[in-house]
Tab-separated table of C-alpha atoms in Angstrom:
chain	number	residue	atom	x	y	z
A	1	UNK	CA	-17.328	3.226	-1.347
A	2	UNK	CA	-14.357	5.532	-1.084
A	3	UNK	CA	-11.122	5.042	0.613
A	4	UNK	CA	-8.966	8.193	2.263
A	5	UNK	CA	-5.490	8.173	0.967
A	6	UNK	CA	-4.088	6.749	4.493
A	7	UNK	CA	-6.348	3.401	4.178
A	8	UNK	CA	-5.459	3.177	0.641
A	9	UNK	CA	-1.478	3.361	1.315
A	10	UNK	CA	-2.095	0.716	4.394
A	11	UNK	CA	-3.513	-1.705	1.758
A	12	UNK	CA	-0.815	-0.485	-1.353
A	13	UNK	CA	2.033	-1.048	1.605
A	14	UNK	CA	0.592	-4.732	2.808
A	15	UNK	CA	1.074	-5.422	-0.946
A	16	UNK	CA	4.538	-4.491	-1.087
A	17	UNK	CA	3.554	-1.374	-2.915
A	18	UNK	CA	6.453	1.478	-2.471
A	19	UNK	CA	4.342	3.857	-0.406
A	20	UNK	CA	6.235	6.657	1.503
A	21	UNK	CA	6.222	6.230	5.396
A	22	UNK	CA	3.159	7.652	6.947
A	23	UNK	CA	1.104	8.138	10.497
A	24	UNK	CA	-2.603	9.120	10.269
A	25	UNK	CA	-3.677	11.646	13.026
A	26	UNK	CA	-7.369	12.226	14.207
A	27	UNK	CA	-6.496	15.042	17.074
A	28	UNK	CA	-3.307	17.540	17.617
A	29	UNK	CA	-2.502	15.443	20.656
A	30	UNK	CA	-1.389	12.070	18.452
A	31	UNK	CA	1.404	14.209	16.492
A	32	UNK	CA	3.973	13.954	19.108
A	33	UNK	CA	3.426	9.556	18.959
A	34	UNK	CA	2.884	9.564	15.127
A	35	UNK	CA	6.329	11.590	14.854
A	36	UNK	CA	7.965	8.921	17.191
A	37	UNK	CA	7.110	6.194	15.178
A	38	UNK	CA	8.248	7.494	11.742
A	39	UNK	CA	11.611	9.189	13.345
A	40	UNK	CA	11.332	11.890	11.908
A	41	UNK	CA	10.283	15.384	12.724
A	42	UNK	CA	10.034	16.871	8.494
A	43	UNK	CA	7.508	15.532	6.383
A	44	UNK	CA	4.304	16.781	4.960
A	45	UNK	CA	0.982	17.078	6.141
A	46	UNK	CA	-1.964	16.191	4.110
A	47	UNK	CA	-5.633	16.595	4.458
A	48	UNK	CA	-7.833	13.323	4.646
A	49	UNK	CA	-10.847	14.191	1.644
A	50	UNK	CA	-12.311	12.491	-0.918
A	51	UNK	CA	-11.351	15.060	-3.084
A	52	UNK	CA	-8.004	16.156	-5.861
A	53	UNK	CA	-6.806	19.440	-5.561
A	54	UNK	CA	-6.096	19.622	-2.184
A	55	UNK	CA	-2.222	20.922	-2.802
A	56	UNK	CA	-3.792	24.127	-4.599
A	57	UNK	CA	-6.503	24.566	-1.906
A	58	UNK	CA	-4.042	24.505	1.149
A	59	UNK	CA	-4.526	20.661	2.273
A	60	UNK	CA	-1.203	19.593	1.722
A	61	UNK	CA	1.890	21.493	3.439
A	62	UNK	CA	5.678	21.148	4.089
A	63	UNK	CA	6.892	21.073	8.155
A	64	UNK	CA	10.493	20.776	8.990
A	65	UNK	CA	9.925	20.517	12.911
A	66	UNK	CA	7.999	19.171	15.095
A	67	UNK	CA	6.445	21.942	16.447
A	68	UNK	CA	5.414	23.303	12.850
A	69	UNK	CA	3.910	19.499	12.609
A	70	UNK	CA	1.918	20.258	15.859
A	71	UNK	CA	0.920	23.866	14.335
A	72	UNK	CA	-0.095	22.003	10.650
A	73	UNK	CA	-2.431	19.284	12.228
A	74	UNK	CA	-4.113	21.995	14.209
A	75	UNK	CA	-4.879	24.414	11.156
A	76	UNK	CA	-5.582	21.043	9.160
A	77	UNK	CA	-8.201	19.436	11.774
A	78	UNK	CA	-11.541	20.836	11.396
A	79	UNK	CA	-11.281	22.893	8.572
A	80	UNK	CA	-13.580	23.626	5.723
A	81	UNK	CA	-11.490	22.424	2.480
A	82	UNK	CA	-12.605	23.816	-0.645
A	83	UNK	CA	-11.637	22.674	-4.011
A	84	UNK	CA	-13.211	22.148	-7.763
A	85	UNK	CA	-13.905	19.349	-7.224
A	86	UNK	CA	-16.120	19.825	-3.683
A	87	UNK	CA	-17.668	23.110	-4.398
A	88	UNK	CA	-18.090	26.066	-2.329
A	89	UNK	CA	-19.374	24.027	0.547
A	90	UNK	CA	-16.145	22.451	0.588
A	91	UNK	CA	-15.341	19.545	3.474
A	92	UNK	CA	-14.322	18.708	6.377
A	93	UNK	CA	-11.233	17.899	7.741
A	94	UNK	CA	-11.340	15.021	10.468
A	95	UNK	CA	-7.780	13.482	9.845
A	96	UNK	CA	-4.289	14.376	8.923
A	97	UNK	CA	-1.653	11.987	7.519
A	98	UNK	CA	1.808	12.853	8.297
A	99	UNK	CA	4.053	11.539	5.865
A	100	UNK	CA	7.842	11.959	5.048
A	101	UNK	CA	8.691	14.311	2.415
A	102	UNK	CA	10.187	13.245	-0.804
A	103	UNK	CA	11.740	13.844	-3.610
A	104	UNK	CA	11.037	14.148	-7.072
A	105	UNK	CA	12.674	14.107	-10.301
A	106	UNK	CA	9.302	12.540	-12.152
A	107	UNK	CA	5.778	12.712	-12.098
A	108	UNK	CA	4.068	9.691	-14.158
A	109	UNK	CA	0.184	8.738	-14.148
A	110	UNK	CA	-0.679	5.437	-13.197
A	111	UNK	CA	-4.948	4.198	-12.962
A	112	UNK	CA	-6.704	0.864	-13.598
A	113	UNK	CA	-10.050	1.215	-14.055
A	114	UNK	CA	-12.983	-0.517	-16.061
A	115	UNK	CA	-13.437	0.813	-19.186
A	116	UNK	CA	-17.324	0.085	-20.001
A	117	UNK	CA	-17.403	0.031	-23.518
A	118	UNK	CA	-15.446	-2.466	-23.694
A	119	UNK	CA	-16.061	-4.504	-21.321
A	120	UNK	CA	-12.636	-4.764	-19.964
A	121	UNK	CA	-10.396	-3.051	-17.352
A	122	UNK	CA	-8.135	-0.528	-18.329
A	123	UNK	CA	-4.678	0.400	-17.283
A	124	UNK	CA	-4.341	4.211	-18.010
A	125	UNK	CA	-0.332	5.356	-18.328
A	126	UNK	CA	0.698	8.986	-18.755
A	127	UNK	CA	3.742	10.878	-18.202
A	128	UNK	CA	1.793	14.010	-17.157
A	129	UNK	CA	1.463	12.814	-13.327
A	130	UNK	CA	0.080	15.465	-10.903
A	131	UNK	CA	-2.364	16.777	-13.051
A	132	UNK	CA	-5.990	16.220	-14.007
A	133	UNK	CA	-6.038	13.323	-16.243
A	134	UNK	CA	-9.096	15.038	-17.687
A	135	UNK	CA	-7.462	17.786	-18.595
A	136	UNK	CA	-4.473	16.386	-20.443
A	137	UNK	CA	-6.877	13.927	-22.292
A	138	UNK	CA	-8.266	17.118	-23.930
A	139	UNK	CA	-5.314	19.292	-24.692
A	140	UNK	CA	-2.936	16.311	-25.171
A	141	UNK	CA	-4.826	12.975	-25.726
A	142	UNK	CA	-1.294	11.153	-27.348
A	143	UNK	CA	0.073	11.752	-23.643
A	144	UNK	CA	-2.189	8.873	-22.293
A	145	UNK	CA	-1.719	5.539	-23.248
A	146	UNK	CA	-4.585	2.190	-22.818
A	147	UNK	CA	-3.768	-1.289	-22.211
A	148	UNK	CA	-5.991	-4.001	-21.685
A	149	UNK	CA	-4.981	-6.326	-19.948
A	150	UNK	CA	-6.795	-10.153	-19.601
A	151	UNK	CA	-9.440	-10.269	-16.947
A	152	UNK	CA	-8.609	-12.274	-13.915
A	153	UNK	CA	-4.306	-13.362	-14.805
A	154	UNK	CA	-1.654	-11.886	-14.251
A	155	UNK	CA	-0.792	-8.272	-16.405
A	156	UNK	CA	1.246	-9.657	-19.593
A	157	UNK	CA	5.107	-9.364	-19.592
A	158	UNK	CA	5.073	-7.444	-23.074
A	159	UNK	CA	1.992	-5.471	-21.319
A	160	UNK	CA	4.220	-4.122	-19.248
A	161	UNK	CA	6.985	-3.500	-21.191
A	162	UNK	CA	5.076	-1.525	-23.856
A	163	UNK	CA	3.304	1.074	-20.467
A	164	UNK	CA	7.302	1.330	-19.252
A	165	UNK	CA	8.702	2.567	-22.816
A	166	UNK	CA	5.720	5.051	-22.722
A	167	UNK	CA	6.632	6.286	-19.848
A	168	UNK	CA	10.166	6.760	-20.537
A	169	UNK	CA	11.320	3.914	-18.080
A	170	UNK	CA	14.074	1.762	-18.537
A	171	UNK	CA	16.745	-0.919	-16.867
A	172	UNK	CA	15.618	-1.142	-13.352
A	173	UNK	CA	12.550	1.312	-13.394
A	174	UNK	CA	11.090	-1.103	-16.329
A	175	UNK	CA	11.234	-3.626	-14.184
A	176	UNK	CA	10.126	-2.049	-11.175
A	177	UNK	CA	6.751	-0.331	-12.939
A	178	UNK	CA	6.074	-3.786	-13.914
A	179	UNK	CA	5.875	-5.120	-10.484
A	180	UNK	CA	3.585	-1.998	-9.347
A	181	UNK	CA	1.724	-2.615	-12.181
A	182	UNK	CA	1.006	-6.119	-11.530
A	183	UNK	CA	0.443	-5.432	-7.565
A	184	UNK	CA	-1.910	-2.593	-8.938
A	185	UNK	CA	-3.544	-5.094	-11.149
A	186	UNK	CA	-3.788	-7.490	-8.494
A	187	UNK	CA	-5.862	-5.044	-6.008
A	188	UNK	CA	-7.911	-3.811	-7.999
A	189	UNK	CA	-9.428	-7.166	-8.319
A	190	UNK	CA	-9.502	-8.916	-5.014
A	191	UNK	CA	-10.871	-5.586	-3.785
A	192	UNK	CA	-13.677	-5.150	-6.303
A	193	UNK	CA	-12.345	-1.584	-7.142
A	194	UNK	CA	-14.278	0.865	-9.864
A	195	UNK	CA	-10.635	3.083	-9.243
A	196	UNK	CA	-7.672	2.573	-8.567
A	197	UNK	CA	-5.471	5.720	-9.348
A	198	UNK	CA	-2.115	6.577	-8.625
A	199	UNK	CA	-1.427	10.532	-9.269
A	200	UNK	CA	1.150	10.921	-9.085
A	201	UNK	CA	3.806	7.768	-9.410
A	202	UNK	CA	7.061	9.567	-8.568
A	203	UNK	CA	10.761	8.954	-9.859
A	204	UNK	CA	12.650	9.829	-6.801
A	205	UNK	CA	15.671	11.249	-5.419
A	206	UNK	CA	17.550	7.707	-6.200
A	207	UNK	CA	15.749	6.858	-9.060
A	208	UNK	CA	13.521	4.487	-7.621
A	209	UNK	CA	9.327	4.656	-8.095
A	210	UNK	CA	7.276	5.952	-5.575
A	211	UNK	CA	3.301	5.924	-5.139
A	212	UNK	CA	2.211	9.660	-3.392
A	213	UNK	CA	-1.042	9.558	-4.040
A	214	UNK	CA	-4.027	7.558	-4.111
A	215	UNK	CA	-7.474	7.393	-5.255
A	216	UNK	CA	-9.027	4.334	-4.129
A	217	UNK	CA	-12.822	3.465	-4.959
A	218	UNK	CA	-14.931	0.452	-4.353
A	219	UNK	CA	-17.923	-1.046	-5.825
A	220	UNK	CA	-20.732	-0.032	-3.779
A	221	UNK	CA	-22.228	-3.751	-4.814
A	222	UNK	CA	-19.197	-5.132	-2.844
A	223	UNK	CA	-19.246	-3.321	0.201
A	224	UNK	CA	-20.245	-6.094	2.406
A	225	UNK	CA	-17.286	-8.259	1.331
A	226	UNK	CA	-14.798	-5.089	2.055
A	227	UNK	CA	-15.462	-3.754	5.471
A	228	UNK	CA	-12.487	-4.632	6.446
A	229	UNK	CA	-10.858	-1.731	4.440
A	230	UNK	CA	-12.517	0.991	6.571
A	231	UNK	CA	-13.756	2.877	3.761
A	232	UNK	CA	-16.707	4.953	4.188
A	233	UNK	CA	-19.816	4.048	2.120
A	234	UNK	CA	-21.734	6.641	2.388
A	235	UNK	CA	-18.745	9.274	1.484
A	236	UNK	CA	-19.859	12.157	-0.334
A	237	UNK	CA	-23.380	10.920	-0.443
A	238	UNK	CA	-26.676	13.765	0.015
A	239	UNK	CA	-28.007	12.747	3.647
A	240	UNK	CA	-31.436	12.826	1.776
A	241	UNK	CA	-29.533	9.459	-0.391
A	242	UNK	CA	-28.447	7.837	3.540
A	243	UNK	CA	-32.041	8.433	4.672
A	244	UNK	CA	-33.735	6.570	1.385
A	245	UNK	CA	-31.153	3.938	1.622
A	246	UNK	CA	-32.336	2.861	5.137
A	247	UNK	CA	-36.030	2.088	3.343
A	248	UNK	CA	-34.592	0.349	0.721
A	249	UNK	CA	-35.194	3.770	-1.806
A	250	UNK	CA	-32.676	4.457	-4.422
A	251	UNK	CA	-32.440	8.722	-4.282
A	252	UNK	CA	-30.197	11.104	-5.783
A	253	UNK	CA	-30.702	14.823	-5.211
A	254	UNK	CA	-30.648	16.342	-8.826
A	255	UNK	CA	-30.736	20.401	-9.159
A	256	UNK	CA	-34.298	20.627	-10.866
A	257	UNK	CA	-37.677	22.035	-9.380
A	258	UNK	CA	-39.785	18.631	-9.783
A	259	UNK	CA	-39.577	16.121	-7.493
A	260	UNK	CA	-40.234	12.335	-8.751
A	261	UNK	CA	-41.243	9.156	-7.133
A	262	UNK	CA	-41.082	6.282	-9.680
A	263	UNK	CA	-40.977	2.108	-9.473
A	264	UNK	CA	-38.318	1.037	-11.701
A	265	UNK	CA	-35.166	2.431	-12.522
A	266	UNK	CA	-35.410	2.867	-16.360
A	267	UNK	CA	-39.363	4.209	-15.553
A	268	UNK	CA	-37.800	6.882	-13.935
A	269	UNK	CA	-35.113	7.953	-16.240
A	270	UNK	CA	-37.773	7.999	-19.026
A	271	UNK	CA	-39.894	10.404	-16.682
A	272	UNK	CA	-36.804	12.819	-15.855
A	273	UNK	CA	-36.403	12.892	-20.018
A	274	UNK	CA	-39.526	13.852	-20.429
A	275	UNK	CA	-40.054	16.273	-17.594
A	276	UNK	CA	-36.920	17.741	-19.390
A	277	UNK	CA	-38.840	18.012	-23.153
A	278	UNK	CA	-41.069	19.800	-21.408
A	279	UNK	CA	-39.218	22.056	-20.201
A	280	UNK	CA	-38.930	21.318	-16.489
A	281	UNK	CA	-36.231	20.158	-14.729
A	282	UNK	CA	-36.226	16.765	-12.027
A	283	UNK	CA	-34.614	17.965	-8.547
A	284	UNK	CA	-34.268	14.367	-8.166
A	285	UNK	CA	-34.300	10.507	-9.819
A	286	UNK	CA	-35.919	8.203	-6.842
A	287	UNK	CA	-37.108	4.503	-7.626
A	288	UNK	CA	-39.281	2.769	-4.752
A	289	UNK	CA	-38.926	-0.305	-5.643
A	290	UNK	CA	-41.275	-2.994	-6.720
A	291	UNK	CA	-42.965	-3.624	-3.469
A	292	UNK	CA	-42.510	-0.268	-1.350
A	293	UNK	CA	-44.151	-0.265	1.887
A	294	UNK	CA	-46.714	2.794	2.861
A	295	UNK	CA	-44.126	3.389	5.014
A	296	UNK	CA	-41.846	3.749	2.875
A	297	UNK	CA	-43.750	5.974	-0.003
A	298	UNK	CA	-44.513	8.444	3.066
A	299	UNK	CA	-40.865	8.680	3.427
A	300	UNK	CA	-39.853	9.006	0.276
A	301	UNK	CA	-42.709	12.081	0.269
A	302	UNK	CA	-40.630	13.091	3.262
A	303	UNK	CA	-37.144	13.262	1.237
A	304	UNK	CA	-38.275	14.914	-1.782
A	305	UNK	CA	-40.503	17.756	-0.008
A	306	UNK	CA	-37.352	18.336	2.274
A	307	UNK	CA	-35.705	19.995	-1.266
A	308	UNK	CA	-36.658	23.423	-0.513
A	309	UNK	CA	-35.980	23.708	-4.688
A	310	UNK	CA	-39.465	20.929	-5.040
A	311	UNK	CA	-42.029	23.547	-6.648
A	312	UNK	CA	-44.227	20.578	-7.782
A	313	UNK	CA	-44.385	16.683	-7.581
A	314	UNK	CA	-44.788	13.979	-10.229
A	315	UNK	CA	-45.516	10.509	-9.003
A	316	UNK	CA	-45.699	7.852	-11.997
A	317	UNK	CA	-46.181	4.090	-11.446
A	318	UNK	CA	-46.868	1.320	-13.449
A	319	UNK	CA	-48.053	-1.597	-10.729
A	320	UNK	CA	-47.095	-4.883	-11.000
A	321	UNK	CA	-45.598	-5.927	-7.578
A	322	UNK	CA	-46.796	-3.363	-6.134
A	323	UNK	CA	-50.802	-2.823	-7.214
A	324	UNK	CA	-51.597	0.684	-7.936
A	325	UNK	CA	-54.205	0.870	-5.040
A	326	UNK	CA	-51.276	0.022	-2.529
A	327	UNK	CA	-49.162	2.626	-4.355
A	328	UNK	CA	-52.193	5.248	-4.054
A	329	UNK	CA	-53.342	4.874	-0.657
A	330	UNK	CA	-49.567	5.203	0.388
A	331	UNK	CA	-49.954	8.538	-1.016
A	332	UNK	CA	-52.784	9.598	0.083
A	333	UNK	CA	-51.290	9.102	3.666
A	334	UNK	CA	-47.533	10.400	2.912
A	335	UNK	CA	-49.886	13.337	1.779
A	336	UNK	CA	-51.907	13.678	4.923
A	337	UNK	CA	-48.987	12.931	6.927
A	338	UNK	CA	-46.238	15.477	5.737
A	339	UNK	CA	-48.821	17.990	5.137
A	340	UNK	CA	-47.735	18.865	1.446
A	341	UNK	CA	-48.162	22.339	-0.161
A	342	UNK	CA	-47.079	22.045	-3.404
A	343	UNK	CA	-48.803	20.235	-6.631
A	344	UNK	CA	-48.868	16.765	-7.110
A	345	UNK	CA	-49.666	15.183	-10.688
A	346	UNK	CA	-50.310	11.486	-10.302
A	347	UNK	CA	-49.921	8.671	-13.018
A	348	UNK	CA	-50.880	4.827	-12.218
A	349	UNK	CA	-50.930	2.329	-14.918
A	350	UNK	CA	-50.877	-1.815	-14.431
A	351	UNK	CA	-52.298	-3.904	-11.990
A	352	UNK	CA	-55.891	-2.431	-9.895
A	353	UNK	CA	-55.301	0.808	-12.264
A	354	UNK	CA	-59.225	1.726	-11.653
A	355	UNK	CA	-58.932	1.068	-8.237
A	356	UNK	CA	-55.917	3.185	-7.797
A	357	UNK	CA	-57.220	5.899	-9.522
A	358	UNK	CA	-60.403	5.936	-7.424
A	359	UNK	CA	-58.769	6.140	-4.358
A	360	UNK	CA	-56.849	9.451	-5.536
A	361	UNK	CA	-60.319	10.630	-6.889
A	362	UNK	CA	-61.889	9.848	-3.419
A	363	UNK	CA	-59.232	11.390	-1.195
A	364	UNK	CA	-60.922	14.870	-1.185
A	365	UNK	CA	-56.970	16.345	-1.498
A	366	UNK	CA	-55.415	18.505	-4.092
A	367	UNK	CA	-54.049	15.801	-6.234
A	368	UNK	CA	-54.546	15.761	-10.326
A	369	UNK	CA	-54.768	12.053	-12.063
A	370	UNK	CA	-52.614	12.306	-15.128
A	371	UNK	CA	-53.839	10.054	-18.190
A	372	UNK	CA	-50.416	9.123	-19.260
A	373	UNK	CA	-47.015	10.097	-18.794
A	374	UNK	CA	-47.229	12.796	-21.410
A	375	UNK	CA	-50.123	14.096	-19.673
A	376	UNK	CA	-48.687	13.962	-16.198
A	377	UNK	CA	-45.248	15.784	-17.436
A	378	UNK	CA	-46.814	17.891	-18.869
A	379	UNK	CA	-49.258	18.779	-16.143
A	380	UNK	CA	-46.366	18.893	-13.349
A	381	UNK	CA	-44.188	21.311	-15.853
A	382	UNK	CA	-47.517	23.903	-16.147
A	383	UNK	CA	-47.944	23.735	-12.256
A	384	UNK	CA	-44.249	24.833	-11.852
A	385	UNK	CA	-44.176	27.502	-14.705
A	386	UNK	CA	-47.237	28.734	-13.235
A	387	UNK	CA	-45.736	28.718	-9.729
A	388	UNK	CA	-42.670	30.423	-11.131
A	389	UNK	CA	-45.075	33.049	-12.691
A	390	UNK	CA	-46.808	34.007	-9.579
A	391	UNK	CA	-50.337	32.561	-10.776
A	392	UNK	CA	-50.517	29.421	-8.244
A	393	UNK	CA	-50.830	25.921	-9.362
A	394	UNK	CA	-53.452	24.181	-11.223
């Protein structure tokens, strides 16, 4: 779950986090209010997106009036942004924060993270702030320091100390960082965060520290315990992904040309791998489940035939929970029901095997029993070559 930069600050600020005044704006009409209560007609208007980049792609812009705050929020509000990170389809604006200007005499890079191969959060420190922390990993990897600090206290003293003198902070900034660091530290826990980045952590005009900007990312796992933040989780999710979720089907729309339907999650990354050795591509990874529902096998049919890039289908189940005469007759219908027109290579395996088998034999549709899952990748990547070719499936 994803947090915009205003519901992030209102949680950073709460904490006693130096956050830069701010009023977020849904409509052109609020400006005047928001304006009143931050007294003070300059600032800067920023785009609401789960996205970086939004300075270079016009998102983010200076006013020194009121009226030129009026004029921002109406270019801002409804918008199309586009940036690297979003693509060409870019998104839309729905909300602008207005937020009073400041000053900068340093940019520092401030994130705590979880860093999975060692089983341990991560503070990462740079003094390159505003840029892509990607980026100066590659071309200058001794710019970004690691600490680890100990899961569940409070971030060491000498912690601390060592991520200031990296940064080039001393005196009263030392002991300032430390406190953001520890507040950071602090959040990022009791709100079950994956992210928590701060890009960039300002030195401003009197030498104090200053957070601008926020990323702020939750564990989907730990959505139900964080409502209360007002993030969105479904942000930047395929509506294909919102529509499985509702049936209890894990989706994610892939770029391939063969659509999957698999029980078990590490079934169907083995059957993407070896569509892929194949030479075929998976337009998506989708796990039903151990104990799908017709109903819900006739909807996942439903998501992956709405890809208009699906030249052919691969369904491969090994029953357990779920029988593979259940899993069969489910198909049969989600085939009679959406009507498909492309191929469909089937592979059961486990529990009522023979009887699942005989019910695709029996079904008097166009459906091909694979033997295995070599067979049945291999199968599914000749009906889409074929396709591709302009000779029809098999």
């Amino acid at each position: 779950m994803k947090l915009h930069e205003y519901q992030a600050k209102a949680i950073l600020r709460q904490a006693g986090l130096p956050v830069p005044k701010g009023e977020v704006v849904f409509k052109a009409e609020e400006v005047s209010n928001a304006l009143a209560k931050l007294g003070m007609n300059t600032g800067v208007a920023k785009a609401q997106a789960y996205t970086g980049g939004r300075g270079k792609a016009g998102g983010i812009k200076l006013y020194k009036t009121a009226d030129e705050a009026l004029a921002l929020t109406k270019q801002l509000i409804g918008m199309t942004l586009v940036t690297k990170q979003t693509g060409p389809e870019g998104v839309k604006i729905e909300a602008v924060l207005l937020e009073e200007a400041s000053v900068i005499k340093r940019e520092l890079y401030v994130a705590v993270t979880l860093d999975r191969a060692k089983a341990n959060i991560v503070l990462i420190l740079s003094p390159e702030g505003g840029m892509d922390i990607e980026e100066v990993a590659e071309k200058t990897p001794d710019r970004i320091l690691k600490l680890y600090p100990a899961w569940g206290r409070n971030v060491d003293p000498a912690l601390a100390a060592q991520g200031a003198k990296f940064l080039g902070l001393e005196g009263e900034q030392a002991k300032a960082f430390g406190d953001i660091l520890e507040k950071l530290y602090r959040i990022y826990q009791e709100k079950d965060c994956t992210l928590l980045e701060i890009n960039p952590l300002v030195v401003n005009g009197t030498g104090g520290l200053s957070l601008l900007d926020c990323k702020f990312n939750i564990d989907d796992n730990a959505v139900y315990r964080q409502t209360e933040t007002g993030g969105d989780p479904d942000a930047e999710k395929d509506p294909s992904e919102i529509e499985a979720g509702k049936y209890g089907l894990s989706y994610i729309k892939l770029d391939g040309d063969i659509g999957c339907m698999v029980n078990g999650a590490g079934l169907a990354m083995a059957t993407m791998d070896i569509i892929a050795h194949y030479g075929a591509q998976p337009a998506n990874f989708l796990d039903v489940g151990g104990s799908a529902s017709e109903e819900a096998v006739t909807k996942a049919f439903e998501i992956i035939t709405s890809d208009k890039n699906v030249k052919g289908i691969l369904v491969n189940i090994f029953g357990g929970i779920m029988p593979c005469d259940r899993i069969a007759r489910g198909i049969v219908n989600a085939v009679k029901t959406t009507g498909l027109n492309v191929p469909l290579v089937v592979r059961l395996e486990g529990t009522n095997v023979k009887e699942g088998k005989e019910v695709i034999e029996n079904s008097g549709l166009n459906l091909t029993s694979a033997s295995d899952l070599e067979d049945a990748a291999k199968l599914a990547a000749q009906n889409v070559k074929a396709l591709k070719a302009g000779k029809g499936a098999n």
